[in-house]
Coordinates of C-alpha atoms and ligand atoms in Angstrom, one line a residue:
X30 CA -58.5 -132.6 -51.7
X31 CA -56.0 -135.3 -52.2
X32 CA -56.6 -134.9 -55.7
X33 CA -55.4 -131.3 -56.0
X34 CA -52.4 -131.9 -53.6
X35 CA -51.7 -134.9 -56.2
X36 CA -52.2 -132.9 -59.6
X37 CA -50.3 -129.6 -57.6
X38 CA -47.4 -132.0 -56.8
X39 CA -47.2 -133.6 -60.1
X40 CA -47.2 -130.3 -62.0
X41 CA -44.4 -128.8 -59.6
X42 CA -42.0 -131.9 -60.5
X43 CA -42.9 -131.8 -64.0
X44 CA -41.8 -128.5 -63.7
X45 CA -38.8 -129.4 -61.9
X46 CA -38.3 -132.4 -64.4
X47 CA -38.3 -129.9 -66.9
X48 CA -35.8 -127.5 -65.6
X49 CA -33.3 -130.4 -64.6
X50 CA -33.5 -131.2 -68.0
X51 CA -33.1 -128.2 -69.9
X52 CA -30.1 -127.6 -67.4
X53 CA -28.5 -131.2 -68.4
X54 CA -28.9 -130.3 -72.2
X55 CA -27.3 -126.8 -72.1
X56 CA -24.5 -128.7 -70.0
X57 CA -23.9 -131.3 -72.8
X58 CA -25.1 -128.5 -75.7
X59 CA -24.1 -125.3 -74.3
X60 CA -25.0 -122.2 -76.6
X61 CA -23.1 -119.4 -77.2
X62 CA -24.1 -116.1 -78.4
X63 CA -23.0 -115.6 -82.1
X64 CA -21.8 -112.4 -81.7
X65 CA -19.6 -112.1 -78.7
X66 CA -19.6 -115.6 -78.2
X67 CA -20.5 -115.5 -74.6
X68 CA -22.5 -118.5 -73.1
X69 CA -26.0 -117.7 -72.9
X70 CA -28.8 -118.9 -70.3
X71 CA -31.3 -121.7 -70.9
X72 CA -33.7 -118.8 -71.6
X73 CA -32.0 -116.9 -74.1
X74 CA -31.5 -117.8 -77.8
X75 CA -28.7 -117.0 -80.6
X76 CA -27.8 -113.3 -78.9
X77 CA -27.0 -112.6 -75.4
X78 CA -29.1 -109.6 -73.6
X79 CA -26.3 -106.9 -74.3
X80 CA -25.4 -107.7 -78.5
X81 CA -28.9 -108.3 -79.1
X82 CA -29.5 -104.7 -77.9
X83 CA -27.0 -103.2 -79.7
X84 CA -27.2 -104.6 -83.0
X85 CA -27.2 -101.9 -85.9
X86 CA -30.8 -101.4 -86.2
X87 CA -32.4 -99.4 -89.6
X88 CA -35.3 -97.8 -87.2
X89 CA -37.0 -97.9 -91.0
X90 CA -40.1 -99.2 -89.4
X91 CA -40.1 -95.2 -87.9
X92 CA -39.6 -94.1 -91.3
X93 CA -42.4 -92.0 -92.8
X94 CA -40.7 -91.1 -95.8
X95 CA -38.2 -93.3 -97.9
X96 CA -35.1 -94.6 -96.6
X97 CA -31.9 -96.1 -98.4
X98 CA -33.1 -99.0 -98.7
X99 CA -35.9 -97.4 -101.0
X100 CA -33.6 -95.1 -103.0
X101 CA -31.5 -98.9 -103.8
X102 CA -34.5 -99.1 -106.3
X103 CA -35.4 -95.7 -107.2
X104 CA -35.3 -95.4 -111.6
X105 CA -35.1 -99.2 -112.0
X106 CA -38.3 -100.8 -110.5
X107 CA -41.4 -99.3 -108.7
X108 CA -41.2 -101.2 -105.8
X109 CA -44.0 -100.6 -102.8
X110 CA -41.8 -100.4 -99.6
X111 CA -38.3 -101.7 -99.1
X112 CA -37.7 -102.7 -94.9
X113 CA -34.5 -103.8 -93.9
X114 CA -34.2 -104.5 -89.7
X115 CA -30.2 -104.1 -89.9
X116 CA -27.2 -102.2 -91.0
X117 CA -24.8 -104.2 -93.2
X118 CA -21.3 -103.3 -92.7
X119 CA -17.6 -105.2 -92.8
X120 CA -16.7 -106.9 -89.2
X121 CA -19.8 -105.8 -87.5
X122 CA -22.5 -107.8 -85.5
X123 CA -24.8 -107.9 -88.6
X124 CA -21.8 -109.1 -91.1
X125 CA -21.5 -112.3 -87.8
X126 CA -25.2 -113.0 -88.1
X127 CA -25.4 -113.8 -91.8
X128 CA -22.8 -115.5 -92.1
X129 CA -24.1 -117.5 -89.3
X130 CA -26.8 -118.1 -91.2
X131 CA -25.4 -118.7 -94.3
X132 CA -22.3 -121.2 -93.9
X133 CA -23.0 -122.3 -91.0
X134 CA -26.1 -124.6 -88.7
X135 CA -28.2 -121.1 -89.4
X136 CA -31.8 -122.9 -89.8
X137 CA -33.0 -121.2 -86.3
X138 CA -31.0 -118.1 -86.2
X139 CA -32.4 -117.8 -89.7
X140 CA -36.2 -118.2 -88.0
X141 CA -35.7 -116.2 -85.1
X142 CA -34.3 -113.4 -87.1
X143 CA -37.4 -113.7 -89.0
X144 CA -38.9 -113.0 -86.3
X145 CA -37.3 -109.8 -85.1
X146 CA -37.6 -108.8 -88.4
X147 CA -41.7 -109.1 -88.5
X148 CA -42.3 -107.6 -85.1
X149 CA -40.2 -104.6 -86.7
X150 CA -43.0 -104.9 -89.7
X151 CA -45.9 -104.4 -87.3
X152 CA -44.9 -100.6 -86.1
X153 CA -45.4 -99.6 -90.1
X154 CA -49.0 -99.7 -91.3
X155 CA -47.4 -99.3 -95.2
X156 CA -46.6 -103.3 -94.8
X157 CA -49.8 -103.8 -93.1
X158 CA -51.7 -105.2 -95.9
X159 CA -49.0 -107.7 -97.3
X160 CA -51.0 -110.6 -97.9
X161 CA -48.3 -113.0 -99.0
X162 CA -44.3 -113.6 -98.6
X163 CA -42.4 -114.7 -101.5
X164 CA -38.7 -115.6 -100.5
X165 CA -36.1 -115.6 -102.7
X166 CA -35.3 -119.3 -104.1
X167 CA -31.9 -120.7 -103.8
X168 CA -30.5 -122.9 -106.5
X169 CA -30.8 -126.3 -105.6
X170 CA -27.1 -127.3 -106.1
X171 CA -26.2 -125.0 -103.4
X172 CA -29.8 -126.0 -101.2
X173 CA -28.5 -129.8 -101.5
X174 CA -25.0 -128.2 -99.9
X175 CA -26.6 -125.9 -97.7
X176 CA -29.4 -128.1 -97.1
X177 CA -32.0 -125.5 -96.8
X178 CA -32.4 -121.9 -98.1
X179 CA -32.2 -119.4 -95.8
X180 CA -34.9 -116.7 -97.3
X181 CA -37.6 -119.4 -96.9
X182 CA -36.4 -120.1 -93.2
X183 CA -36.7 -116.0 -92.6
X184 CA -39.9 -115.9 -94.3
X185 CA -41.1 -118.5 -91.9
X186 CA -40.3 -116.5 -89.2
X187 CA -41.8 -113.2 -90.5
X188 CA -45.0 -115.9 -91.5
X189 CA -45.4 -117.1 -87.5
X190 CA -45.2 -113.9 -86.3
X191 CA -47.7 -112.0 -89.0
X192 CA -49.9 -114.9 -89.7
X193 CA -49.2 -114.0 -93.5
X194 CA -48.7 -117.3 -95.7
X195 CA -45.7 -118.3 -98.1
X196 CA -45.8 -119.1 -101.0
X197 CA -42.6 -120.5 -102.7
X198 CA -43.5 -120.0 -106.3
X199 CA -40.3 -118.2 -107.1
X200 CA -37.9 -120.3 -108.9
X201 CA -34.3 -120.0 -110.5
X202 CA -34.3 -120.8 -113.7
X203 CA -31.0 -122.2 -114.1
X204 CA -27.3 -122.2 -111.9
X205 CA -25.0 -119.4 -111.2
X206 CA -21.6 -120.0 -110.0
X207 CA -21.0 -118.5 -106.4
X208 CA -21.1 -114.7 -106.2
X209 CA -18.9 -113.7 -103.9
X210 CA -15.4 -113.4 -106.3
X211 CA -17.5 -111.7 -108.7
X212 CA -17.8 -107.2 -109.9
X213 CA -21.0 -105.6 -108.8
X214 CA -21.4 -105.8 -112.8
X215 CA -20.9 -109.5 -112.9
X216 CA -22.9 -110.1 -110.2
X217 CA -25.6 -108.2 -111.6
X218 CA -25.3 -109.6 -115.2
X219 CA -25.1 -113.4 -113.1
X220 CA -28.4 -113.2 -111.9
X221 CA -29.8 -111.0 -114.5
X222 CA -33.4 -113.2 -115.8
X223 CA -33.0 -115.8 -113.8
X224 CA -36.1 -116.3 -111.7
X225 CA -39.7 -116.6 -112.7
X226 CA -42.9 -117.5 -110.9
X227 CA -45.1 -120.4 -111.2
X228 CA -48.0 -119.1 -113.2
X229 CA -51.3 -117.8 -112.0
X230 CA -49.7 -118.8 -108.4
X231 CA -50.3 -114.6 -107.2
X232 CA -54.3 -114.7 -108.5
X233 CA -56.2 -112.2 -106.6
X234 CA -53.0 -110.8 -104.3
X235 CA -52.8 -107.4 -104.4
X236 CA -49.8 -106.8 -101.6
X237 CA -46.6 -109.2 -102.0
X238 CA -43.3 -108.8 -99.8
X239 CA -40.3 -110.8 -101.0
X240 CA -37.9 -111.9 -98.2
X241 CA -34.2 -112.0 -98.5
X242 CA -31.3 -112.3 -96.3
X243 CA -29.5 -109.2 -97.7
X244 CA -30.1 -106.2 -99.8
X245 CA -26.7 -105.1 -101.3
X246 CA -26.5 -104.0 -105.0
X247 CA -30.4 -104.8 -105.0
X248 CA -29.9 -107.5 -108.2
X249 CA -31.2 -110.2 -106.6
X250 CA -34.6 -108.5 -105.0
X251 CA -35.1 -106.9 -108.8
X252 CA -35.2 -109.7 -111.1
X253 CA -37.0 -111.5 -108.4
X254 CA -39.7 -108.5 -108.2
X255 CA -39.7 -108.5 -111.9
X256 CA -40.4 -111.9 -112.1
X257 CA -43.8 -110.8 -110.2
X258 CA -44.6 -108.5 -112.5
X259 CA -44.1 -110.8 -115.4
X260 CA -46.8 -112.7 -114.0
X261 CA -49.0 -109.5 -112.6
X262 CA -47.7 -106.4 -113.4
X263 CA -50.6 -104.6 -110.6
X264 CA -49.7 -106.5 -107.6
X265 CA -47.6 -104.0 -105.1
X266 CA -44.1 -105.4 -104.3
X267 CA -42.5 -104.8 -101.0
X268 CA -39.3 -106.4 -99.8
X269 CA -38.2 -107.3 -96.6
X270 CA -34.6 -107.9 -95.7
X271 CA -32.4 -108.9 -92.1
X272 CA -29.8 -106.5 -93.3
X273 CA -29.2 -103.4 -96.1
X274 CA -25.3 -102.2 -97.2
X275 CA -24.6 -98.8 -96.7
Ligands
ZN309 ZN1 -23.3 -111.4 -77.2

């Protein structure tokens, strides 16, 4: 009897403990949402209640038939399914969140948009037998300033939620100077051969996804798929993205 008031009373002020605690840290480490900016609760990560429910979501995952995201690589590539969870546009919420992601402390918005992105992935039985996720490497010039790349941090979300593994066997094969000044052409000629996969790494896989940040002129997600193929030109490729231009 004592015992169970004891353990009842300990597990209340551990609980107590706890929430004292978390309330100290959000005091010394508030967090803000990183679209409106707003302070969020203890409970609530990255994107308060009302952004997160308004960000520009595809709906792909109620798709049946292709979507724009497929059509990026119609005549080019036969791609299995291409599933983007957001819109990509100039000064919107989605434009906020990668760069979030990308030039700033993004490692766990990266993951918990991973996340969102995979539970997305589960409404659609065409991704249903993706047996591995292949994010897209980043060179390591910019992972050493970066410090981590952010397709391998989104794949690890999309892995916890799915239970499908990664495997990072893509690799650039040399540097490219930064993108963003560049032509749709340049950019596209920049990148053009410039991954492969470590051999025999996709033995036996039938069903890969490779996971990127952003699908824009689709150069990136090509050579990357082609490199696949290269090694396995019968494994399916799909592609999974947080966000698709339009
Ligand atoms: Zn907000």
């Amino acid at each position: 009897m004592y015992l169970k008031a004891y353990l009842l009373m300990k597990s209340k002020l551990l609980k107590i403990g706890k929430q004292y605690f978390e309330g100290i840290t959000s005091l010394i480490f508030p967090h803000f949402c990183v679209v409106c900016g707003s302070e969020l609760n203890q409970k609530t990560e990255h994107l308060c209640f009302s952004c997160e429910e308004e960000l520009h979501y595809t709906y792909f995952e109620k798709y049946e038939d292709y979507s724009i995201a497929d059509q990026v690589f119609w005549g080019r590539l036969n791609i299995e399914n291409v599933f983007a969870l957001l819109y990509y546009e100039a000064g919107t919420s989605t434009k906020k969140i990668l760069h979030h992601i990308k030039y700033s402390e993004g490692v766990d918005l990266a993951h918990f948009m991973g996340k969102m992105l995979a539970r997305k992935l589960k409404n659609n039985p065409k991704f249903a037998d993706i047996e591995v996720l292949l994010p897209v490497p980043i060179h390591s010039k910019k992972k050493f300033s970066r410090g981590y790349n952010q397709s391998l941090l989104i794949a690890k979300g999309v892995s916890e939620e799915l239970g499908i593994p990664i495997l990072d066997v893509l690799y650039r094969k040399r540097h490219d100077k930064s993108q963003t000044r560049k032509s749709k052409e340049e950019r596209y000629e920049n990148v053009k051969d410039k991954f492969a996969l470590k051999k025999g790494a996709l033995l036996g896989v039938k069903h890969v996804m490779i996971i990127d940040d952003v699908l824009t002129t689709g150069a990136t997600l090509e050579f990357a798929a082609r490199a696949v193929f290269e090694d396995d030109k019968n494994v399916k490729v799909s592609l999974g993205t947080l966000a698709v231009a339009h």
